[in-house]
Amino acid sequence: MADWHRFNVRGDGVELAAFSYGLPGETTPGKPVVLLVHGWPDSHHLWDLVAPQLAEHYRVYAYDTRGFGESDRPAQVAAYRLDTLAADMFAVARAVNSAGKTHIVAHDWGSVQAWETVTTEGADDAIASFTSVSGPNLDFLGEWARGKLANPTPSNIAQALSQVASSAYTAFFQVPVASDAFFRAFGSDKVWTEFLHFIEGTPRENATFGPTLRDDMINGLKLYRANIRGKLASPKPRPTRVPVLEIVNDHDIALRPAIYERTHTHAANLWRKRTTTGHWLPYTNPDYLATTAIEFIDAIENGASGTPNTIDRAHVTGPAGDLIGKLAVVTGAGSGIGRETAYALADLGAEVVLADIDLAAAEATATDCKGKGVLATAYRLDVSNTGAVTEFADQVRNLHGVADIVVNNAGIALAGSALAATDEQVDRLFDINLRGVISGSRAFGRQMVERGAGGHIVNLASAAAFTPSRDLGLYSSSKAGVLMFSESLRAELAEHKIGVTAICPGIVHTNITSNAQFAGAADEDATREKVDGFYAKRNFTPDRVAADIVAAIRKNKAVVPVTPEAEVGYRVYRFFPWASRIGARHKLAD
C-alpha cells in the first residue's frame, strides 16, 4: 500500500477518514495542495499509484467519502445527497489547506461530487482547479438528455440510446434487495480484480483495494439511489468559474463521450483531453493520469504547462470538435491529401504538426490551419531518411508531447516498366513510400505504447496495392508493402488500444501525378501530361480522401478503399483474382 497517514475531518455530521501522502511534516510548505477523491466502489487506495507521482510536485491528500473505507457510514439514503457530499468536500479542503485554494482530482462518483462542489456558489474562493475523470455533472447530464429527446434527430436518438445502454446497470442498482445481495455474493477482491482486467485490461497488480471493498460496494449504492432519479428528472445546472479539465475516455464502459458536449456552456474555464482509455484510469493508466493532472495543475499555478502546448491545445472556448486536446502529425502535408487531411483534423480541434520535404509548402498549410483557431507548426522532413524521422519524432515529443494521431502520407509515384527503372529510382521509391511509412509508424508507435493512452496511426497505401498493373509494378509493390505492414502492425498494437488504418485511394488528382516518373517511356513528358490530364478529368479531389481518413480514425477501420474504383478493385482482387490479372495487362497510358 502507498505511504498514507490518517487523520480525521469532521464533515457534514460525519467523521471522515482523511489521509496525507507522507507525513505532513515531510511535505514542503508553500507547495500547491492536491485533494484526491475516489468514486464507487473504491476508497482512497484508488490513488495508490497516482499519489506518489503527484507528491513529487505537490502536497497530496485524499479521503474516504462518507459510506466508504474508514469513514462513517450513515444508514439513511438521504445522507448521500450531493449537496451533503459537497459540504464534506469543502470541509476536507479547508482542513488540508485553510489558507489557500485546493486542486481537486476526482474519479467516478468522486468527480460527480466535485462537480456539485465547484458549481456551489463561492467555490472558486476555495478550489483552484478540478480534474474530472469519468464522472459527469448530473445536472449537465440531465440537461443533455432532455435536449436530445426534445430534438429527436437520428443522431440525437442514437447518442441518447447509447448512453442509456451504457448506464443500464444503474437501474439494477436502484433495487436494494437484489443489488445488495448480488454484491454480497460477488463483491470480493478477486472477482473485482478479474472484472477490471477483463473489461479494460487493468493490470491485476494495479488493483489496490482496501479491506472494506464488499461493504463499500453495497453501502455505496446509496449514491445512486439518492441522486440519479432526481437529478435526471429535474436538472438544475449551475455555472462554475473554477478551471476544469475533463479527461474523456473513449472506451469508458459507463459513460459515452457525447454526454460532455455541452459542458462548455456552464464551465467558463474548460479544458478537455480525450483518449482511447477506459473508465478506471487511476488503476489502468496511472502514469498518464498523473502526468496529465500535473500539466494542468502547473498550467493553472504558473500560467504555462509543463510540456509546451499539451494543455494549451485542450482549451475549450466553444462547441468542441471531436479531436480537441489531441495532437496530430501529418507527413507530406505541403499539398494534396496531406494538406487536406491537416485541414480536416484542424477543423475538429486538433493541434497539427506538419512535415514536408518542402518547408515553405508545409508552412503555408500551417498558416491556413492557424486560421481555423488551432495550434499548427511546420517542419522540414525527408521521410526517406530513417534517422531524420526518428529525430523528428523525438522533437515532436519534446516540444509538443506524444502524438495522438499520425498520418504517414508522404509518397511519390514511379510508373512504367519495372525492368527499365534505374536502381536509383527503385531505391528512392521504396525509401519514401514504404520505409518512410515504416519509420514513422515505428518511431511514433513506440511513444504511444510507452505513454499507455492509445492513439491512431494512418498509413497511405493505394488501390494499386491490390490492383496489379503492368505499368505500376514497382509502385504497387511499395503500396502493397504499406498495406500488409499496416494490417500486421494493427494486430501488434491492438492490445495497446492503438488503431492502425491503411488508406487505399484510387484515382485522385494531386500533384503526385504531375511529378511522377515513367520509366522506359519514349516521351516521358507527354506520357506524364496524358496521365495527369486523365486524373484531372476524373476530378476526385483530395479533400474527399481526407474525409475518409477522419472517418477511419473515428471508427478505427483497418483498410479503407476510398474511390469507387478502389472499392471495386478491392473486392475483385479478393474474390476474382484472375480478373485482376487480366486487367493488369492493360497499359496505363492507353
Coordinates of C-alpha atoms in Angstrom, one line a residue:
M1 CA 0.0 0.0 0.0
A2 CA 1.0 3.6 -0.5
D3 CA 2.5 5.8 2.3
W4 CA -0.8 7.1 3.6
H5 CA -1.1 8.7 7.1
R6 CA -4.6 9.0 8.5
F7 CA -6.2 11.9 10.3
N8 CA -9.9 12.7 10.9
V9 CA -12.0 15.6 9.5
R10 CA -15.5 16.5 10.7
G11 CA -17.8 16.6 7.7
D12 CA -21.5 17.4 7.5
G13 CA -22.5 15.4 10.6
V14 CA -20.0 12.5 10.0
E15 CA -16.4 11.7 10.7
L16 CA -14.3 11.4 7.6
A17 CA -11.1 9.5 7.3
A18 CA -8.6 11.7 5.6
F19 CA -5.0 10.9 4.6
S20 CA -1.8 12.7 3.7
Y21 CA 0.6 11.1 1.3
G22 CA 3.7 11.0 3.5
L23 CA 3.7 12.6 7.0
P24 CA 2.6 16.2 7.0
G25 CA 6.0 17.3 8.3
E26 CA 7.7 15.7 5.3
T27 CA 5.9 18.0 2.9
T28 CA 7.3 21.3 1.9
P29 CA 5.2 24.3 2.9
G30 CA 4.2 26.5 0.0
K31 CA 3.7 23.7 -2.5
P32 CA 0.2 23.6 -4.1
V33 CA -2.3 21.3 -2.3
V34 CA -4.0 18.5 -4.2
L35 CA -7.0 16.6 -2.9
L36 CA -7.8 13.2 -4.4
V37 CA -11.5 12.0 -4.4
H38 CA -12.4 8.4 -5.2
G39 CA -15.7 7.0 -6.6
W40 CA -17.7 3.8 -6.3
P41 CA -16.7 1.2 -5.1
D42 CA -13.3 2.4 -4.2
S43 CA -11.6 4.1 -1.3
H44 CA -8.6 6.3 -1.0
H45 CA -6.5 3.3 -2.2
L46 CA -7.7 4.0 -5.7
W47 CA -4.9 6.6 -5.8
D48 CA -2.1 4.4 -4.5
L49 CA -0.2 4.5 -7.9
V50 CA -1.1 8.2 -8.7
A51 CA -0.3 9.8 -5.4
P52 CA 3.4 9.1 -5.3
Q53 CA 3.9 10.9 -8.7
L54 CA 1.8 13.9 -7.6
A55 CA 3.7 14.1 -4.3
E56 CA 6.9 14.9 -6.2
H57 CA 5.3 18.2 -7.0
Y58 CA 2.6 18.9 -4.5
R59 CA 1.2 18.3 -1.0
V60 CA -1.1 15.4 -1.6
Y61 CA -4.2 14.4 0.4
A62 CA -7.1 12.0 -0.1
Y63 CA -10.1 10.9 2.0
D64 CA -12.7 8.2 2.1
T65 CA -16.0 9.7 1.2
R66 CA -18.9 9.0 3.6
G67 CA -20.0 5.4 3.4
F68 CA -16.7 4.2 2.1
G69 CA -13.4 2.9 3.6
E70 CA -12.7 4.1 7.1
S71 CA -15.2 6.9 7.2
D72 CA -18.6 6.9 8.9
R73 CA -21.4 5.1 7.1
P74 CA -24.8 6.8 7.6
A75 CA -27.7 4.3 7.1
Q76 CA -30.2 6.7 5.5
V77 CA -30.1 7.1 1.7
A78 CA -30.8 10.8 2.1
A79 CA -27.5 11.3 3.8
Y80 CA -25.8 10.7 0.4
R81 CA -27.3 13.6 -1.5
L82 CA -24.8 15.5 -3.5
D83 CA -25.2 18.8 -1.6
T84 CA -24.2 17.0 1.6
L85 CA -21.3 15.3 -0.1
A86 CA -20.1 18.7 -1.4
A87 CA -20.2 20.0 2.1
D88 CA -17.9 17.2 3.1
M89 CA -15.5 18.0 0.3
F90 CA -15.4 21.7 1.4
A91 CA -14.7 20.6 5.0
V92 CA -11.8 18.4 3.9
A93 CA -10.4 21.1 1.6
R94 CA -10.4 23.6 4.5
A95 CA -8.8 21.1 6.8
V96 CA -5.9 20.4 4.4
N97 CA -5.4 23.9 3.1
S98 CA -7.0 26.5 5.4
A99 CA -5.1 29.4 3.9
G100 CA -5.3 28.7 0.2
K101 CA -7.1 27.1 -2.7
T102 CA -7.0 23.4 -3.3
H103 CA -6.7 21.5 -6.5
I104 CA -9.2 18.6 -6.9
V105 CA -8.5 15.4 -8.9
A106 CA -11.6 13.2 -8.8
H107 CA -12.8 9.9 -10.4
D108 CA -16.3 8.4 -11.0
W109 CA -18.7 9.4 -8.1
G110 CA -15.8 11.5 -6.6
S111 CA -16.0 13.5 -9.8
V112 CA -19.8 13.7 -9.6
Q113 CA -19.4 15.1 -6.1
A114 CA -16.7 17.5 -7.2
W115 CA -18.9 18.9 -9.9
E116 CA -21.5 19.6 -7.3
T117 CA -18.8 21.3 -5.2
V118 CA -17.4 23.5 -7.9
T119 CA -20.8 24.6 -9.0
T120 CA -21.7 25.7 -5.5
E121 CA -21.6 29.5 -5.0
G122 CA -18.2 30.7 -3.7
A123 CA -16.4 27.5 -4.8
D124 CA -13.8 29.5 -6.8
D125 CA -12.6 31.0 -3.4
A126 CA -11.7 27.5 -2.1
I127 CA -11.0 25.4 -5.2
A128 CA -8.0 26.2 -7.5
S129 CA -8.8 23.6 -10.2
F130 CA -10.7 20.4 -10.9
T131 CA -9.5 17.5 -12.9
S132 CA -12.6 15.4 -13.7
V133 CA -12.2 11.7 -14.7
S134 CA -15.2 9.5 -15.6
G135 CA -17.8 11.4 -13.7
P136 CA -20.2 13.9 -15.1
N137 CA -22.2 16.7 -13.6
L138 CA -25.6 15.1 -13.2
D139 CA -27.4 18.3 -13.8
F140 CA -25.5 18.8 -17.1
L141 CA -26.2 15.2 -18.0
G142 CA -29.9 15.6 -17.3
E143 CA -30.0 18.8 -19.5
W144 CA -28.1 17.0 -22.2
A145 CA -30.5 14.0 -22.2
R146 CA -33.6 16.3 -22.3
G147 CA -32.1 18.2 -25.2
K148 CA -31.5 15.1 -27.2
L149 CA -35.1 13.9 -26.6
A150 CA -36.5 17.3 -27.4
N151 CA -34.8 17.3 -30.8
P152 CA -35.1 13.6 -31.8
T153 CA -32.9 13.5 -34.9
P154 CA -31.4 10.1 -35.7
S155 CA -28.0 11.2 -34.4
N156 CA -29.5 12.5 -31.1
I157 CA -31.6 9.4 -30.6
A158 CA -28.6 7.2 -31.3
Q159 CA -26.4 9.1 -28.8
A160 CA -29.2 9.0 -26.1
L161 CA -29.8 5.3 -26.6
S162 CA -26.0 4.6 -26.5
Q163 CA -25.8 6.3 -23.1
V164 CA -28.9 4.6 -21.8
A165 CA -27.4 1.2 -22.8
S166 CA -24.1 2.1 -21.0
S167 CA -26.0 3.2 -17.9
A168 CA -28.4 0.3 -17.8
Y169 CA -26.7 -1.1 -14.7
T170 CA -27.8 1.9 -12.6
A171 CA -31.4 0.7 -12.8
F172 CA -30.4 -2.5 -11.2
F173 CA -28.5 -0.5 -8.5
Q174 CA -31.8 1.2 -7.6
V175 CA -33.3 -2.1 -6.3
P176 CA -32.0 -2.5 -2.8
V177 CA -32.6 -6.2 -2.1
A178 CA -31.4 -7.6 -5.4
S179 CA -28.3 -5.4 -5.9
D180 CA -27.2 -5.7 -2.3
A181 CA -27.5 -9.4 -2.5
F182 CA -25.5 -9.5 -5.7
F183 CA -22.5 -7.6 -4.3
R184 CA -22.7 -9.6 -1.1
A185 CA -22.2 -12.7 -3.2
F186 CA -19.7 -11.5 -5.7
G187 CA -18.1 -8.4 -4.2
S188 CA -14.7 -9.9 -3.5
D189 CA -11.3 -8.5 -4.2
K190 CA -10.5 -11.4 -6.6
V191 CA -13.8 -11.0 -8.6
W192 CA -13.4 -7.3 -8.9
T193 CA -9.8 -7.5 -10.0
E194 CA -10.7 -10.0 -12.7
F195 CA -13.6 -7.8 -13.8
L196 CA -11.4 -4.8 -14.2
H197 CA -8.8 -6.9 -16.1
F198 CA -11.4 -8.3 -18.4
I199 CA -13.2 -5.0 -19.1
E200 CA -10.3 -2.7 -19.8
G201 CA -7.1 -4.7 -19.4
T202 CA -6.3 -3.3 -15.9
P203 CA -3.0 -4.9 -14.7
R204 CA -4.0 -7.2 -11.9
E205 CA -1.2 -5.9 -9.7
N206 CA -2.5 -2.3 -10.1
A207 CA -5.9 -3.1 -8.5
T208 CA -5.2 -1.9 -4.9
F209 CA -8.4 -2.2 -2.7
G210 CA -8.8 -1.6 1.0
P211 CA -10.2 -4.3 3.3
T212 CA -13.7 -2.8 3.1
L213 CA -14.4 -3.4 -0.7
R214 CA -17.5 -5.6 -0.3
D215 CA -19.1 -3.3 2.2
D216 CA -18.2 -0.2 0.1
M217 CA -19.9 -1.8 -2.9
I218 CA -23.1 -2.4 -1.0
N219 CA -23.2 0.8 1.0
G220 CA -22.1 2.9 -1.9
L221 CA -25.2 2.0 -3.9
K222 CA -26.9 4.7 -1.8
L223 CA -25.2 7.2 -4.0
Y224 CA -27.2 6.0 -7.0
R225 CA -30.4 5.8 -5.1
A226 CA -30.1 9.3 -3.5
N227 CA -29.2 11.3 -6.6
I228 CA -29.7 9.8 -10.1
R229 CA -33.5 9.9 -10.5
G230 CA -34.0 13.4 -9.0
K231 CA -31.1 15.0 -10.9
L232 CA -32.0 13.5 -14.3
A233 CA -35.8 14.1 -13.9
S234 CA -35.3 17.8 -12.8
P235 CA -31.9 19.1 -13.7
K236 CA -30.8 22.5 -12.4
P237 CA -27.4 23.2 -14.0
R238 CA -25.3 25.9 -12.4
P239 CA -22.2 27.6 -13.7
T240 CA -18.7 27.4 -12.4
R241 CA -15.7 29.7 -12.7
V242 CA -13.3 27.0 -11.4
P243 CA -10.8 25.9 -14.1
V244 CA -11.9 22.4 -15.1
L245 CA -10.1 19.7 -17.1
E246 CA -12.3 16.9 -18.4
I247 CA -10.5 13.7 -19.2
V248 CA -12.8 11.9 -21.6
N249 CA -12.2 8.2 -22.1
D250 CA -13.4 6.8 -25.4
H251 CA -13.6 3.3 -24.0
D252 CA -15.4 4.2 -20.9
I253 CA -17.8 1.3 -20.1
A254 CA -20.3 3.5 -18.3
L255 CA -20.1 7.0 -20.0
R256 CA -20.3 7.9 -23.6
P257 CA -18.1 10.8 -24.8
A258 CA -21.1 12.6 -26.3
I259 CA -22.5 13.5 -22.8
Y260 CA -19.8 16.0 -22.3
E261 CA -20.5 18.1 -25.4
R262 CA -22.3 20.9 -23.6
T263 CA -20.1 21.3 -20.6
H264 CA -18.6 24.4 -22.0
T265 CA -22.0 26.2 -21.7
H266 CA -21.6 26.1 -17.9
A267 CA -17.9 25.9 -17.2
A268 CA -16.3 29.2 -18.1
N269 CA -12.7 27.8 -18.0
L270 CA -12.8 24.4 -19.5
W271 CA -10.1 22.1 -20.9
R272 CA -10.7 18.7 -22.4
K273 CA -8.4 15.7 -23.2
R274 CA -9.9 12.7 -25.0
T275 CA -8.1 9.4 -25.3
T276 CA -8.7 5.8 -26.1
T277 CA -8.7 4.8 -22.4
G278 CA -11.2 3.2 -20.1
H279 CA -13.2 4.1 -17.0
W280 CA -10.8 3.1 -14.3
L281 CA -7.9 5.3 -15.4
P282 CA -6.3 5.6 -11.9
Y283 CA -5.8 1.8 -11.9
T284 CA -5.2 1.1 -15.6
N285 CA -3.2 4.2 -16.7
P286 CA -1.9 5.8 -13.5
D287 CA 1.2 7.3 -15.2
Y288 CA -0.9 9.0 -17.9
L289 CA -3.4 10.4 -15.4
A290 CA -0.6 11.7 -13.1
T291 CA 1.2 13.4 -16.0
T292 CA -1.9 14.9 -17.3
A293 CA -3.0 16.2 -13.9
I294 CA 0.5 17.7 -13.3
E295 CA 0.5 19.5 -16.6
F296 CA -2.9 21.0 -15.9
I297 CA -2.2 22.0 -12.3
D298 CA 1.1 23.5 -13.3
A299 CA -0.7 25.5 -16.0
I300 CA -3.1 26.9 -13.5
E301 CA -0.4 27.6 -11.0
N302 CA 2.1 29.1 -13.3
G303 CA 0.2 30.2 -16.4
A304 CA 2.1 27.7 -18.6
S305 CA 2.0 24.0 -19.0
G306 CA 5.0 21.8 -18.0
T307 CA 5.1 20.4 -21.6
P308 CA 4.5 23.2 -24.2
N309 CA 1.1 23.1 -25.7
T310 CA -0.2 19.8 -24.3
I311 CA -2.7 21.7 -22.2
D312 CA -2.9 24.8 -24.3
R313 CA -4.4 22.8 -27.2
A314 CA -7.1 21.3 -24.9
H315 CA -8.7 24.7 -24.0
V316 CA -12.4 24.7 -25.0
T317 CA -13.8 28.1 -26.0
G318 CA -17.0 26.9 -27.7
P319 CA -18.6 23.8 -29.1
A320 CA -15.6 21.4 -29.1
G321 CA -14.6 19.3 -32.1
D322 CA -14.1 15.6 -31.6
L323 CA -10.3 16.0 -31.6
I324 CA -9.8 18.9 -29.3
G325 CA -6.9 18.3 -27.0
K326 CA -5.3 15.8 -29.4
L327 CA -2.0 16.2 -31.3
A328 CA -1.9 15.1 -34.9
V329 CA 1.2 14.7 -37.1
V330 CA 0.9 14.7 -40.9
T331 CA 3.8 14.0 -43.3
G332 CA 3.6 15.2 -46.8
A333 CA 1.4 18.0 -45.5
G334 CA 2.5 20.6 -48.0
S335 CA 0.0 19.6 -50.7
G336 CA -2.7 17.2 -51.8
I337 CA -4.1 14.6 -49.5
G338 CA -1.7 15.6 -46.7
R339 CA -2.7 19.2 -46.8
E340 CA -6.4 18.4 -46.9
T341 CA -6.1 16.0 -44.0
A342 CA -4.4 18.7 -42.0
Y343 CA -7.3 20.9 -42.7
A344 CA -9.8 18.3 -41.7
L345 CA -8.0 17.5 -38.4
A346 CA -7.7 21.2 -37.6
D347 CA -11.5 21.7 -38.2
L348 CA -12.1 19.1 -35.5
G349 CA -9.9 21.0 -33.0
A350 CA -6.6 19.0 -33.1
E351 CA -3.2 20.7 -32.9
V352 CA -1.4 19.8 -36.0
V353 CA 2.3 19.2 -36.6
L354 CA 3.0 19.3 -40.3
A355 CA 6.0 17.9 -42.1
D356 CA 7.1 18.0 -45.7
I357 CA 10.3 18.0 -47.7
D358 CA 9.2 21.4 -49.0
L359 CA 9.2 23.5 -45.8
A360 CA 7.6 26.5 -47.5
A361 CA 4.6 24.4 -48.5
A362 CA 4.2 22.9 -45.0
E363 CA 4.3 26.4 -43.6
A364 CA 1.6 27.5 -45.9
T365 CA -0.6 24.7 -44.7
A366 CA 0.2 25.6 -41.1
T367 CA -0.8 29.2 -41.7
D368 CA -4.2 28.0 -43.0
C369 CA -4.7 25.7 -40.0
K370 CA -3.9 28.5 -37.6
G371 CA -6.7 30.4 -39.3
K372 CA -9.0 27.7 -38.1
G373 CA -8.1 28.5 -34.5
V374 CA -5.7 25.7 -33.7
L375 CA -2.0 25.4 -33.0
A376 CA 0.0 24.4 -36.1
T377 CA 3.7 24.0 -36.6
A378 CA 5.7 23.2 -39.8
Y379 CA 8.9 21.2 -40.1
R380 CA 11.1 20.1 -43.0
L381 CA 11.4 16.3 -43.2
D382 CA 12.7 13.9 -45.7
V383 CA 10.9 10.6 -44.7
S384 CA 13.4 8.6 -46.8
N385 CA 16.0 9.3 -44.0
T386 CA 15.2 6.9 -41.2
G387 CA 17.4 8.8 -38.7
A388 CA 15.7 12.0 -39.6
V389 CA 12.3 10.5 -39.0
T390 CA 13.4 9.2 -35.6
E391 CA 14.8 12.6 -34.6
F392 CA 11.6 14.3 -35.8
A393 CA 9.5 12.1 -33.6
D394 CA 11.7 12.9 -30.6
Q395 CA 11.5 16.6 -31.4
V396 CA 7.7 16.4 -31.6
R397 CA 7.5 14.6 -28.2
N398 CA 9.9 17.1 -26.6
L399 CA 8.2 20.3 -28.0
H400 CA 4.5 19.2 -28.3
G401 CA 4.0 16.0 -26.4
V402 CA 3.3 12.5 -27.6
A403 CA 1.2 12.4 -30.8
D404 CA -2.3 11.0 -30.6
I405 CA -2.7 10.7 -34.4
V406 CA 0.0 10.1 -37.0
V407 CA -0.7 10.2 -40.7
N408 CA 2.1 8.8 -42.8
N409 CA 1.1 10.3 -46.1
A410 CA 4.3 11.4 -47.9
G411 CA 4.8 9.5 -51.1
I412 CA 6.0 9.6 -54.7
A413 CA 4.9 7.8 -57.9
L414 CA 7.0 5.7 -60.3
A415 CA 5.2 4.2 -63.3
G416 CA 6.4 2.5 -66.4
S417 CA 8.5 -0.6 -66.9
A418 CA 9.9 -2.3 -63.8
L419 CA 12.8 -3.6 -66.0
A420 CA 13.6 -0.1 -67.3
A421 CA 13.6 1.7 -64.0
T422 CA 17.0 2.6 -62.6
D423 CA 18.3 1.3 -59.3
E424 CA 18.3 4.8 -58.0
Q425 CA 14.6 5.2 -58.9
V426 CA 13.7 2.0 -57.2
D427 CA 15.6 2.8 -54.0
R428 CA 14.1 6.3 -53.8
L429 CA 10.5 4.9 -54.3
F430 CA 10.8 2.3 -51.6
D431 CA 12.7 4.5 -49.2
I432 CA 9.9 7.1 -49.3
N433 CA 6.8 5.0 -49.9
L434 CA 7.5 2.0 -47.7
R435 CA 10.5 2.6 -45.5
G436 CA 9.2 6.1 -44.7
V437 CA 5.9 4.7 -43.5
I438 CA 7.6 2.0 -41.5
S439 CA 10.0 4.5 -39.9
G440 CA 7.2 6.9 -39.0
S441 CA 5.0 4.2 -37.6
R442 CA 7.8 2.7 -35.5
A443 CA 9.1 6.0 -34.1
F444 CA 5.7 7.4 -33.1
G445 CA 4.2 4.0 -32.3
R446 CA 6.9 3.4 -29.6
Q447 CA 6.0 6.7 -28.0
M448 CA 2.3 5.8 -28.0
V449 CA 2.9 2.5 -26.4
E450 CA 5.1 4.0 -23.7
R451 CA 2.5 6.6 -22.8
G452 CA -0.2 4.0 -22.5
A453 CA -3.1 6.1 -23.6
G454 CA -3.8 4.7 -27.0
G455 CA -3.6 6.5 -30.3
H456 CA -4.1 6.1 -34.1
I457 CA -1.7 5.6 -37.0
V458 CA -2.9 6.1 -40.6
N459 CA -0.7 4.9 -43.4
L460 CA -1.4 5.9 -47.0
A461 CA -1.3 2.9 -49.2
S462 CA -3.2 2.9 -52.6
A463 CA -5.7 0.9 -54.6
A464 CA -2.6 -0.1 -56.5
A465 CA -1.7 -2.3 -53.5
F466 CA -4.4 -4.8 -54.6
T467 CA -4.8 -3.8 -58.3
P468 CA -1.8 -5.3 -60.3
S469 CA -0.8 -3.3 -63.3
R470 CA 2.0 -3.8 -65.9
D471 CA 2.8 -0.1 -65.6
L472 CA 2.7 0.2 -61.8
G473 CA 4.6 -2.9 -60.7
L474 CA 7.1 -1.1 -58.5
Y475 CA 4.7 1.5 -57.2
S476 CA 2.1 -1.3 -56.5
S477 CA 4.8 -3.3 -54.6
S478 CA 5.7 -0.3 -52.4
K479 CA 2.0 0.3 -51.6
A480 CA 1.3 -3.4 -51.1
G481 CA 4.0 -3.4 -48.5
V482 CA 2.3 -0.5 -46.8
L483 CA -1.0 -2.3 -46.7
M484 CA 0.4 -5.6 -45.3
F485 CA 2.7 -3.7 -42.8
S486 CA -0.4 -1.7 -41.6
E487 CA -2.5 -4.8 -41.2
S488 CA 0.3 -6.6 -39.2
L489 CA 1.1 -3.5 -37.1
R490 CA -2.6 -3.2 -36.3
A491 CA -2.6 -6.7 -34.8
E492 CA 0.6 -5.9 -32.8
L493 CA -0.7 -2.6 -31.3
A494 CA -4.3 -3.7 -30.7
E495 CA -3.5 -4.6 -27.1
H496 CA -2.3 -1.1 -26.5
K497 CA -5.5 0.4 -27.9
I498 CA -3.6 1.9 -30.8
G499 CA -5.5 1.7 -34.1
V500 CA -3.8 1.4 -37.4
T501 CA -5.5 2.1 -40.7
A502 CA -4.4 1.6 -44.3
I503 CA -6.0 4.2 -46.6
C504 CA -6.2 3.0 -50.2
P505 CA -7.2 5.8 -52.7
G506 CA -7.8 5.1 -56.3
I507 CA -7.6 7.8 -59.0
V508 CA -7.2 11.0 -57.0
H509 CA -6.0 14.2 -58.6
T510 CA -3.0 15.5 -56.7
N511 CA 0.4 16.8 -57.8
I512 CA 1.8 13.3 -57.3
T513 CA 0.8 12.5 -60.9
S514 CA 2.3 15.7 -62.3
N515 CA 5.6 14.8 -60.6
A516 CA 5.5 11.1 -61.4
Q517 CA 8.4 9.5 -63.3
F518 CA 7.7 7.0 -66.1
A519 CA 10.5 4.5 -66.5
G520 CA 11.1 3.4 -70.1
A521 CA 8.6 5.9 -71.7
A522 CA 9.6 7.1 -75.1
D523 CA 8.4 10.6 -74.3
E524 CA 8.1 10.9 -70.5
D525 CA 6.7 14.4 -70.5
A526 CA 4.0 13.5 -73.0
T527 CA 3.1 10.4 -71.0
R528 CA 3.0 12.3 -67.7
E529 CA 0.8 15.0 -69.3
K530 CA -1.6 12.4 -70.6
V531 CA -1.9 10.6 -67.3
D532 CA -2.3 13.8 -65.3
G533 CA -5.0 15.0 -67.7
F534 CA -6.9 11.8 -67.1
Y535 CA -6.7 12.2 -63.3
A536 CA -7.8 15.8 -63.6
K537 CA -10.9 14.8 -65.7
R538 CA -11.7 12.1 -63.0
N539 CA -11.9 15.0 -60.6
F540 CA -11.8 13.0 -57.3
T541 CA -10.4 15.7 -55.1
P542 CA -8.0 15.1 -52.1
D543 CA -10.4 16.6 -49.6
R544 CA -12.7 13.6 -50.1
V545 CA -9.9 11.3 -49.2
A546 CA -9.2 13.4 -46.1
A547 CA -12.9 13.0 -45.0
D548 CA -12.4 9.2 -45.3
I549 CA -9.3 9.4 -43.2
V550 CA -11.1 11.3 -40.4
A551 CA -13.9 8.7 -40.6
A552 CA -11.4 5.9 -40.4
I553 CA -9.8 7.4 -37.3
R554 CA -13.2 7.8 -35.6
K555 CA -14.3 4.3 -36.4
N556 CA -10.9 2.6 -36.1
K557 CA -11.2 1.0 -39.5
A558 CA -8.5 -1.4 -40.7
V559 CA -8.5 -0.9 -44.5
V560 CA -10.3 1.9 -46.4
P561 CA -10.6 1.8 -50.2
V562 CA -11.6 5.3 -50.9
T563 CA -12.8 5.8 -54.5
P564 CA -15.4 3.7 -56.3
E565 CA -12.8 2.1 -58.5
A566 CA -10.8 1.2 -55.3
E567 CA -13.9 -0.3 -53.7
V568 CA -14.4 -2.5 -56.8
G569 CA -10.8 -3.4 -57.2
Y570 CA -10.5 -4.4 -53.6
R571 CA -13.4 -6.9 -54.0
V572 CA -12.3 -8.1 -57.4
Y573 CA -8.8 -8.9 -56.1
R574 CA -10.3 -10.8 -53.1
F575 CA -12.9 -12.8 -54.9
F576 CA -11.9 -12.9 -58.6
P577 CA -8.1 -12.5 -58.7
W578 CA -7.9 -13.9 -62.2
A579 CA -9.9 -10.9 -63.4
S580 CA -7.3 -8.6 -61.7
R581 CA -4.5 -10.4 -63.5
I582 CA -6.2 -10.0 -66.9
G583 CA -6.8 -6.3 -66.2
A584 CA -3.2 -5.8 -65.2
R585 CA -2.2 -6.3 -68.9
H586 CA -3.8 -3.0 -69.9
K587 CA -1.3 -0.2 -70.4
L588 CA -1.8 2.9 -68.1
A589 CA -1.3 5.5 -70.9
D590 CA -3.6 3.8 -73.4

